[in-house]
Amino acid sequence: MYNPKSLKAEEFINHEEILDTLKYADENKDNYELIDSIIDKAEERKGLTHREASVLLACEDQARIERIYNLAEQIKKDFYGNRIVMFAPLYLSNYCVNGCVYCPYHLKNKTIPRKKLTQDEVRKEVIALQDMGHKRLAIEAGEDPVNNPIEYILECIDTIYSIKHKNGAIRRVNVNIAATTVENYRRLKEAGIGTYILFQETYHKDSYLKLHPTGPKHDYAYHTEAMDRAMQGGIDDVGLGVLFGLELYRYEFAGLLMHAEHLEAAFGVGPHTISVPRIKKADDIDPSAFDNSISDEIFAKLCALIRISVPYTGMIISTRESQQLREKVIRLGVSQISGASRTSVGGYADEERPHDTEQFDVSDQRTLDEVVNWLMSAGYIPSFCTACYREGRTGDRFMTLCKNGQIQNCCHPNALMTLKEYLMDYASEDTRAVGEKLIAKEIEKIPNDKVKEIAKNNLKNIESGKRDFRF
Ligand code: SAM
């Protein structure tokens, strides 16, 4: 029985409900009256249900798809302005006891060298990341209770936060590690993590069991209920995602929105972010072995529909995608991107991009300076802001900020001040020139005069060497 409030995986992600939803979507894909009324509802910016959004996904009428794209763009502008939050993944260890058939870290892969960073190596990686200008990381690790126990992860988090190299600092560590216990989530929260990210990979249980044939990740319910345990452990910013390409995208899309609805129904707060990874080539992994790959066009449609279905949820895209596609989906709703990522364990401290321990091929291989420059030239503000979580604005408190329209008086100046730090400490000459112009223009857009004055003053202080201002 479908029940969004239930804490049982198969009740809040209910297979029959998804099949009914897909049937309903198919039956109504040419029902323009219904489709128009759903788009009208989305225009109210309060989101859509999985059923409504699935009808729009099935719709193939070009004029209506265009209307969806325009609305996604508008919602993106209204809620997130032109800010794009920057982050980098940090791979701690590729030891893994799971058998995920799409992931090069799977236990049976004997060709990939196994590596786990020592604390000294973590320090080197973090200094390399700080020297690029990063302030926000997502740590990644395989699941291995012996090699990467929770104590190891916690120690790495401590090390990361403790490093202050030149003007550098990692101010927010998001965590992407395997599903764990309430107690371990509590310990992660106490260690000061930002978002807990866990991709569902696929919501389709039978496929899930086949794609995760061995190891603790085989347990579909334990994995699917992980976000509930994270919430119970006190983590109220959680990040969802599916690995597109494993199963039929329409099934995954309905599952993803049902998961968001479940978190809202059971805990009163939806997901903080949704990631949209697609399967990539990797050691021992051939993406063509997975026959549900999606075209760039469908991918863009999915991003636009996520944007209008969950307007308050940030959307993340990684360097799995090319510059061209990133450009397109940033316009349609993506609010966070990684830059200059290396997906190998210990990859940042090396001069050359190493490939041996990589988790997947990186499409966008530009430096952070190039990505920052590119974003600014396209009219975006690359933001290194980490203020919300440091001010305790997580979970529903962050949502309240969004809903009260205070983003322009809060996130906007924070973005500009952290960009200014980046320009002062890490940017190339050209990037700095482009950035200074952008800041001068954007600072005038702060609606509250008092806030504007403080922000201008802070910018001057940053210029004279002070750091870390925030609203
Ligand atoms: N080990 C943790 C887990 O199982 O959830 C999380 C870390 S794992 C390094 C991060 C994510 O990478 C996985 O959740 C999966 O979606 C993604 N991934 C694995 N293999 C991939 C591939 N070949 N291409 C793209 N993404 C992949």
Coordinates of C-alpha atoms and ligand atoms in Angstrom, one line a residue:
M1 CA 0.0 0.0 0.0
Y2 CA 1.3 3.4 -1.0
N3 CA 1.8 5.7 2.1
P4 CA 4.1 8.7 1.8
K5 CA 4.3 9.0 5.6
S6 CA 5.3 5.4 6.2
L7 CA 8.8 4.6 7.3
K8 CA 8.9 1.4 5.2
A9 CA 10.7 1.7 1.9
E10 CA 8.2 -0.3 -0.1
E11 CA 5.3 1.8 1.2
F12 CA 6.7 5.3 0.5
I13 CA 8.4 4.2 -2.7
N14 CA 5.6 1.9 -3.8
H15 CA 6.1 -0.1 -7.0
E16 CA 2.3 -0.3 -7.8
E17 CA 1.9 3.5 -7.3
I18 CA 4.8 4.1 -9.7
L19 CA 3.3 1.7 -12.3
D20 CA -0.1 3.4 -11.9
T21 CA 1.6 6.8 -12.2
L22 CA 3.3 5.8 -15.5
K23 CA 0.1 4.4 -16.8
Y24 CA -1.8 7.6 -15.9
A25 CA 1.0 9.7 -17.5
D26 CA 0.8 7.6 -20.7
E27 CA -3.0 7.9 -20.9
N28 CA -2.8 11.7 -20.4
K29 CA 0.2 12.6 -22.4
D30 CA -2.0 14.2 -25.1
N31 CA -4.5 15.5 -22.7
Y32 CA -3.6 19.1 -23.3
E33 CA -6.3 20.5 -21.0
L34 CA -4.8 18.6 -18.1
I35 CA -1.2 19.3 -19.1
D36 CA -2.0 23.1 -19.3
S37 CA -3.6 23.0 -15.9
I38 CA -0.6 21.2 -14.4
I39 CA 1.8 23.8 -15.9
D40 CA -0.6 26.6 -14.5
K41 CA -0.2 25.0 -11.1
A42 CA 3.6 24.8 -11.4
E43 CA 3.5 28.5 -12.1
E44 CA 2.3 29.1 -8.5
R45 CA 5.8 27.9 -7.5
K46 CA 4.5 25.5 -4.9
G47 CA 5.7 22.4 -6.7
L48 CA 4.0 19.4 -8.3
T49 CA 3.2 15.8 -7.2
H50 CA 4.9 12.9 -8.7
R51 CA 1.8 12.1 -10.7
E52 CA 1.5 15.6 -12.2
A53 CA 5.2 15.9 -13.0
S54 CA 5.1 12.4 -14.6
V55 CA 2.4 13.6 -17.0
L56 CA 4.5 16.5 -18.0
L57 CA 7.5 14.1 -18.5
A58 CA 5.4 12.0 -20.9
C59 CA 4.1 15.0 -22.8
E60 CA 5.8 15.3 -26.2
D61 CA 4.2 18.5 -27.5
Q62 CA 7.0 20.9 -28.3
A63 CA 5.1 24.1 -27.5
R64 CA 4.3 22.8 -24.0
I65 CA 7.8 21.5 -23.4
E66 CA 9.0 25.0 -24.3
R67 CA 6.6 26.4 -21.7
I68 CA 8.0 24.1 -19.1
Y69 CA 11.5 25.1 -20.0
N70 CA 10.6 28.8 -19.7
L71 CA 9.0 28.3 -16.4
A72 CA 12.0 26.3 -15.1
E73 CA 14.2 29.2 -16.1
Q74 CA 12.0 31.7 -14.4
I75 CA 11.7 29.7 -11.2
K76 CA 15.5 29.2 -11.2
K77 CA 15.9 33.0 -11.5
D78 CA 13.3 33.8 -8.8
F79 CA 14.6 31.3 -6.2
Y80 CA 18.3 31.1 -6.9
G81 CA 19.0 34.4 -8.8
N82 CA 22.1 34.1 -10.9
R83 CA 24.2 32.4 -8.2
I84 CA 25.9 29.1 -8.7
V85 CA 27.4 27.4 -5.7
M86 CA 30.8 25.8 -6.3
F87 CA 32.1 22.6 -4.7
A88 CA 34.6 19.8 -5.3
P89 CA 34.4 16.1 -4.5
L90 CA 37.2 14.6 -2.3
Y91 CA 37.8 10.9 -2.6
L92 CA 39.0 9.4 0.6
S93 CA 39.1 5.7 -0.1
N94 CA 38.1 3.3 -2.9
Y95 CA 38.1 0.2 -0.7
C96 CA 34.7 -1.2 -1.0
V97 CA 33.0 -4.5 -0.1
N98 CA 29.9 -4.0 -2.3
G99 CA 29.3 -5.5 -5.7
C100 CA 27.6 -2.6 -7.5
V101 CA 27.9 -3.7 -11.1
Y102 CA 28.2 -0.1 -12.5
C103 CA 30.9 1.1 -10.2
P104 CA 34.7 0.5 -10.6
Y105 CA 35.1 0.2 -6.9
H106 CA 33.2 -3.1 -6.8
L107 CA 34.8 -5.8 -4.7
K108 CA 35.6 -8.1 -7.6
N109 CA 37.5 -5.4 -9.6
K110 CA 41.0 -6.7 -9.3
T111 CA 42.6 -4.2 -11.8
I112 CA 41.9 -1.0 -9.9
P113 CA 44.6 -0.1 -7.4
R114 CA 43.1 0.3 -3.9
K115 CA 44.0 3.4 -2.0
K116 CA 42.9 5.1 1.2
L117 CA 44.3 8.5 2.2
T118 CA 46.3 8.8 5.3
Q119 CA 45.6 11.9 7.4
D120 CA 48.8 13.4 6.0
E121 CA 47.5 12.8 2.5
V122 CA 44.1 14.2 3.4
R123 CA 46.0 17.3 4.5
K124 CA 47.8 17.5 1.1
E125 CA 44.6 17.1 -0.8
V126 CA 42.9 19.8 1.2
I127 CA 45.7 22.2 0.8
A128 CA 45.6 21.6 -3.0
L129 CA 41.9 22.2 -3.0
Q130 CA 42.2 25.3 -0.8
D131 CA 44.9 26.6 -3.2
M132 CA 42.4 26.4 -6.0
G133 CA 39.9 28.4 -4.0
H134 CA 37.5 25.7 -2.9
K135 CA 35.6 26.3 0.4
R136 CA 33.0 23.4 0.1
L137 CA 33.7 19.7 -0.3
A138 CA 31.8 16.6 -0.8
I139 CA 33.7 13.6 0.7
E140 CA 33.3 10.3 -1.1
A141 CA 34.3 6.8 0.0
G142 CA 33.5 3.2 -0.8
E143 CA 31.8 1.1 1.9
D144 CA 34.3 -1.0 3.9
P145 CA 33.8 -1.4 7.6
V146 CA 37.4 -2.5 8.1
N147 CA 39.2 0.0 5.9
N148 CA 36.8 2.9 6.1
P149 CA 34.9 2.7 9.3
I150 CA 32.9 5.7 10.6
E151 CA 35.9 6.6 12.9
Y152 CA 38.1 7.0 9.8
I153 CA 35.5 9.2 8.1
L154 CA 35.1 11.3 11.3
E155 CA 38.9 11.7 11.6
C156 CA 39.1 12.9 8.0
I157 CA 36.3 15.4 8.6
D158 CA 38.2 16.7 11.6
T159 CA 41.4 17.0 9.6
I160 CA 39.7 18.8 6.8
Y161 CA 38.1 21.4 9.0
S162 CA 41.4 21.9 10.9
I163 CA 43.5 23.0 8.0
K164 CA 44.1 26.7 7.5
H165 CA 46.5 27.2 4.7
K166 CA 47.2 30.8 3.7
N167 CA 43.7 32.3 3.5
G168 CA 42.2 29.0 2.7
A169 CA 39.6 27.1 4.7
I170 CA 37.1 24.4 4.0
R171 CA 34.0 25.7 5.6
R172 CA 31.5 23.0 4.7
V173 CA 32.0 19.3 4.3
N174 CA 29.1 17.4 2.7
V175 CA 29.3 13.6 3.0
N176 CA 28.5 11.0 0.4
I177 CA 29.1 7.6 2.1
A178 CA 27.1 4.4 2.3
A179 CA 23.9 4.1 4.2
T180 CA 24.6 3.8 7.9
T181 CA 22.9 3.7 11.4
V182 CA 21.1 6.5 13.2
E183 CA 24.0 6.6 15.7
N184 CA 26.5 7.1 13.0
Y185 CA 24.5 9.8 11.4
R186 CA 24.4 11.5 14.8
R187 CA 28.2 11.3 15.0
L188 CA 28.4 12.8 11.5
K189 CA 26.1 15.6 12.5
E190 CA 28.2 16.3 15.6
A191 CA 31.3 16.4 13.4
G192 CA 29.7 19.4 11.7
I193 CA 28.8 18.0 8.3
G194 CA 26.7 20.0 5.9
T195 CA 24.5 17.8 3.7
Y196 CA 24.4 14.0 3.9
I197 CA 24.2 12.8 0.3
L198 CA 23.2 9.3 -0.8
F199 CA 22.2 8.3 -4.2
Q200 CA 19.4 5.8 -4.5
E201 CA 21.0 4.6 -7.8
T202 CA 17.6 3.1 -8.8
Y203 CA 14.2 3.1 -7.1
H204 CA 13.2 -0.1 -9.0
K205 CA 13.6 -2.8 -6.4
D206 CA 14.1 -5.8 -8.7
S207 CA 16.7 -3.9 -10.7
Y208 CA 18.3 -2.6 -7.5
L209 CA 18.8 -6.2 -6.3
K210 CA 20.4 -7.2 -9.5
L211 CA 22.6 -4.2 -9.8
H212 CA 23.8 -4.6 -6.2
P213 CA 24.2 -8.4 -6.1
T214 CA 26.4 -8.6 -3.0
G215 CA 27.5 -6.6 0.0
P216 CA 25.6 -4.6 2.6
K217 CA 24.3 -2.3 -0.2
H218 CA 22.2 -5.2 -1.5
D219 CA 19.6 -4.5 1.2
Y220 CA 17.1 -2.3 -0.7
A221 CA 15.1 -1.3 2.4
Y222 CA 18.2 -0.3 4.4
H223 CA 19.5 1.8 1.6
T224 CA 16.1 3.4 0.7
E225 CA 15.3 4.2 4.4
A226 CA 18.8 5.8 5.0
M227 CA 17.5 9.4 4.7
D228 CA 14.9 8.7 7.4
R229 CA 17.7 7.4 9.7
A230 CA 19.8 10.5 8.9
M231 CA 16.9 12.7 9.8
Q232 CA 16.4 10.7 13.1
G233 CA 20.1 11.3 13.7
G234 CA 19.6 15.0 13.5
I235 CA 20.8 15.7 9.9
D236 CA 18.1 17.8 8.3
D237 CA 19.9 18.6 5.1
V238 CA 19.9 15.5 2.9
G239 CA 20.7 15.1 -0.7
L240 CA 18.9 12.6 -3.0
G241 CA 19.9 11.4 -6.5
V242 CA 19.5 8.5 -8.9
L243 CA 22.1 7.2 -11.3
F244 CA 20.4 7.8 -14.6
G245 CA 21.0 5.0 -17.1
L246 CA 20.4 2.1 -14.8
E247 CA 16.6 1.9 -15.1
L248 CA 13.9 3.6 -17.1
Y249 CA 14.1 7.3 -16.5
R250 CA 10.4 7.7 -16.1
Y251 CA 10.3 5.2 -13.3
E252 CA 13.3 6.9 -11.5
F253 CA 11.8 10.3 -11.9
A254 CA 8.5 9.3 -10.2
G255 CA 10.5 7.5 -7.5
L256 CA 12.7 10.5 -6.8
L257 CA 9.7 12.8 -6.4
M258 CA 8.0 10.2 -4.2
H259 CA 11.1 10.2 -2.0
A260 CA 11.0 14.0 -1.7
E261 CA 7.3 13.8 -0.9
H262 CA 8.0 11.2 1.8
L263 CA 10.6 13.3 3.5
E264 CA 8.2 16.2 3.5
A265 CA 5.3 14.1 4.8
A266 CA 7.3 12.2 7.5
F267 CA 9.7 14.9 8.7
G268 CA 8.2 18.2 7.5
V269 CA 11.3 19.0 5.3
G270 CA 12.0 18.0 1.8
P271 CA 15.5 17.2 0.4
H272 CA 18.1 19.9 0.5
T273 CA 19.5 18.9 -2.9
I274 CA 18.9 16.5 -5.7
S275 CA 21.8 15.3 -7.8
V276 CA 21.4 14.1 -11.4
P277 CA 24.4 11.8 -12.2
R278 CA 24.5 9.8 -15.3
I279 CA 26.5 6.6 -15.7
K280 CA 30.0 7.1 -17.1
K281 CA 32.8 5.0 -18.4
A282 CA 35.2 3.7 -15.7
D283 CA 37.8 1.0 -15.0
D284 CA 36.0 -2.3 -15.7
I285 CA 32.8 -0.5 -16.5
D286 CA 31.3 0.0 -20.0
P287 CA 28.3 2.3 -19.9
S288 CA 26.9 0.7 -23.0
A289 CA 26.3 -2.4 -20.9
F290 CA 23.5 -0.5 -19.3
D291 CA 20.7 0.0 -21.9
N292 CA 18.7 2.7 -20.2
S293 CA 21.0 5.6 -21.1
I294 CA 19.2 8.9 -21.7
S295 CA 19.8 11.5 -24.4
D296 CA 21.0 15.0 -23.5
E297 CA 17.5 16.2 -24.5
I298 CA 15.7 14.0 -22.0
F299 CA 18.3 14.9 -19.4
A300 CA 17.5 18.6 -19.9
K301 CA 13.8 17.9 -19.7
L302 CA 14.3 16.0 -16.4
C303 CA 16.3 18.9 -14.9
A304 CA 13.6 21.4 -15.9
L305 CA 10.9 19.2 -14.4
I306 CA 12.8 18.7 -11.2
R307 CA 13.2 22.4 -11.0
I308 CA 9.4 23.1 -11.3
S309 CA 8.4 20.1 -9.2
V310 CA 10.5 20.9 -6.1
P311 CA 11.3 24.6 -6.4
Y312 CA 13.0 24.8 -3.0
T313 CA 15.4 22.0 -3.6
G314 CA 18.9 22.8 -4.9
M315 CA 20.0 20.8 -7.9
I316 CA 23.6 19.5 -8.3
I317 CA 25.5 18.6 -11.5
S318 CA 29.0 17.1 -11.5
T319 CA 31.9 17.1 -13.9
R320 CA 30.5 13.9 -15.3
E321 CA 28.8 16.2 -17.8
S322 CA 30.4 18.3 -20.5
Q323 CA 30.7 22.1 -20.5
Q324 CA 28.0 22.4 -23.1
L325 CA 25.4 20.4 -21.3
R326 CA 26.3 22.0 -18.0
E327 CA 25.6 25.4 -19.6
K328 CA 22.2 24.3 -20.7
V329 CA 21.0 22.7 -17.4
I330 CA 22.4 25.6 -15.3
R331 CA 19.9 27.8 -17.1
L332 CA 17.1 25.3 -16.5
G333 CA 17.6 24.9 -12.8
V334 CA 20.9 23.5 -11.6
S335 CA 22.1 25.5 -8.6
Q336 CA 25.4 23.8 -7.6
I337 CA 28.2 22.5 -9.7
S338 CA 31.6 21.0 -9.1
G339 CA 34.7 22.5 -10.6
A340 CA 38.1 21.1 -11.4
S341 CA 37.1 17.7 -10.0
R342 CA 39.4 14.7 -9.7
T343 CA 37.6 11.5 -9.0
S344 CA 40.7 9.5 -8.0
V345 CA 41.9 8.9 -4.5
G346 CA 44.7 11.4 -3.9
G347 CA 44.2 13.1 -7.3
Y348 CA 44.5 16.8 -6.3
A349 CA 48.0 16.7 -4.8
D350 CA 49.4 15.3 -8.1
E351 CA 50.5 17.7 -10.8
E352 CA 48.9 15.6 -13.6
R353 CA 45.3 14.2 -13.5
P354 CA 45.8 10.6 -12.4
H355 CA 43.5 8.0 -13.8
D356 CA 44.4 4.8 -12.1
T357 CA 42.1 5.0 -9.1
E358 CA 39.4 7.1 -10.7
Q359 CA 35.7 6.5 -10.0
F360 CA 34.6 7.7 -13.5
D361 CA 35.8 9.7 -16.5
V362 CA 35.5 13.4 -16.0
S363 CA 34.0 15.2 -19.0
D364 CA 34.6 18.8 -17.9
Q365 CA 38.3 19.0 -17.2
R366 CA 38.7 22.8 -16.9
T367 CA 40.5 24.4 -13.9
L368 CA 38.4 26.1 -11.3
D369 CA 39.6 29.5 -12.5
E370 CA 38.4 28.6 -16.0
V371 CA 35.0 27.5 -14.7
V372 CA 34.6 30.6 -12.6
N373 CA 35.6 32.8 -15.5
W374 CA 33.2 31.0 -17.8
L375 CA 30.3 31.3 -15.4
M376 CA 30.8 35.0 -14.9
S377 CA 31.1 35.7 -18.6
A378 CA 27.7 34.0 -18.9
G379 CA 26.3 36.3 -16.3
Y380 CA 26.4 34.0 -13.3
I381 CA 27.8 34.6 -9.9
P382 CA 30.0 31.7 -8.8
S383 CA 29.4 31.5 -5.0
F384 CA 31.7 30.0 -2.4
C385 CA 29.1 30.7 0.3
T386 CA 28.7 28.3 3.2
A387 CA 26.8 30.7 5.5
C388 CA 23.5 29.0 5.9
Y389 CA 24.6 25.9 7.7
R390 CA 27.2 27.8 9.7
E391 CA 24.4 30.1 10.9
G392 CA 22.2 27.1 11.7
R393 CA 19.9 27.7 8.7
T394 CA 19.4 24.1 7.8
G395 CA 16.3 22.0 7.1
D396 CA 13.1 23.9 7.4
R397 CA 14.9 27.1 8.6
F398 CA 16.6 27.3 5.2
M399 CA 13.3 26.7 3.4
T400 CA 11.8 29.5 5.4
L401 CA 14.5 31.9 4.2
C402 CA 13.6 30.9 0.6
K403 CA 9.9 31.1 1.1
N404 CA 10.2 34.6 2.7
G405 CA 12.0 35.9 -0.3
Q406 CA 15.0 36.9 1.8
I407 CA 17.5 35.3 -0.6
Q408 CA 18.4 38.6 -2.3
N409 CA 19.2 40.2 1.1
C410 CA 21.2 37.2 2.3
C411 CA 22.5 34.7 -0.3
H412 CA 23.2 37.4 -2.9
P413 CA 25.6 39.5 -0.7
N414 CA 27.1 36.3 0.7
A415 CA 27.8 35.1 -2.8
L416 CA 29.4 38.4 -3.8
M417 CA 31.6 38.5 -0.6
T418 CA 32.9 35.0 -1.1
L419 CA 33.5 35.6 -4.8
K420 CA 35.5 38.7 -3.8
E421 CA 37.6 36.4 -1.5
Y422 CA 38.2 34.1 -4.4
L423 CA 39.2 36.9 -6.7
M424 CA 41.6 38.3 -4.1
D425 CA 43.3 35.0 -3.2
Y426 CA 43.1 32.7 -6.2
A427 CA 41.9 34.2 -9.5
S428 CA 44.0 34.9 -12.6
E429 CA 44.3 38.5 -13.7
D430 CA 41.6 38.2 -16.3
T431 CA 39.2 36.4 -14.0
R432 CA 39.7 39.0 -11.4
A433 CA 39.0 41.8 -13.8
V434 CA 35.8 40.1 -15.0
G435 CA 34.8 39.4 -11.4
E436 CA 35.3 42.9 -10.1
K437 CA 33.1 44.3 -12.8
L438 CA 30.4 41.8 -12.0
I439 CA 30.5 42.5 -8.2
A440 CA 30.2 46.3 -8.8
K441 CA 27.1 45.7 -10.9
E442 CA 25.5 43.0 -8.7
I443 CA 26.0 44.7 -5.3
E444 CA 23.6 47.4 -6.4
K445 CA 20.9 44.7 -6.7
I446 CA 20.6 44.1 -2.9
P447 CA 17.2 45.4 -2.1
N448 CA 17.7 46.4 1.6
D449 CA 19.8 49.6 1.9
K450 CA 21.3 48.7 5.2
V451 CA 22.4 45.2 4.0
K452 CA 23.8 46.8 0.9
E453 CA 25.9 49.3 2.9
I454 CA 27.3 46.5 5.2
A455 CA 28.1 44.4 2.2
K456 CA 30.0 47.2 0.5
N457 CA 31.9 47.8 3.7
N458 CA 32.7 44.1 4.0
L459 CA 34.0 44.1 0.4
K460 CA 36.4 46.8 1.4
N461 CA 37.5 44.9 4.4
I462 CA 38.1 41.8 2.2
E463 CA 40.3 44.0 0.0
S464 CA 42.4 45.0 3.0
G465 CA 42.9 41.4 4.0
K466 CA 40.0 40.4 6.3
R467 CA 38.1 37.3 5.5
D468 CA 34.9 35.3 6.2
F469 CA 32.0 37.7 6.4
R470 CA 28.5 36.5 6.2
F471 CA 24.8 37.3 6.7
Ligands
SAM1 N1 29.9 4.4 -1.6 C1 28.8 5.2 -1.3 C2 27.5 4.6 -1.8 O1 27.5 3.5 -2.1 O2 26.5 5.3 -1.7 C3 28.9 6.6 -2.0 C4 30.1 7.0 -2.7 S1 30.1 6.6 -4.5 C5 31.8 6.9 -4.5 C6 29.2 8.0 -5.2 C7 28.3 7.7 -6.4 O3 29.0 7.5 -7.6 C8 27.5 6.4 -6.3 O4 26.4 6.6 -5.5 C9 27.1 6.2 -7.8 O5 25.8 6.8 -8.1 C10 28.1 7.0 -8.6 N2 28.8 6.1 -9.5 C11 29.3 4.9 -9.4 N3 29.8 4.4 -10.5 C12 29.6 5.3 -11.5 C13 29.9 5.4 -12.9 N4 30.4 4.4 -13.5 N5 29.5 6.5 -13.5 C14 29.0 7.6 -12.9 N6 28.7 7.6 -11.6 C15 29.0 6.5 -10.8

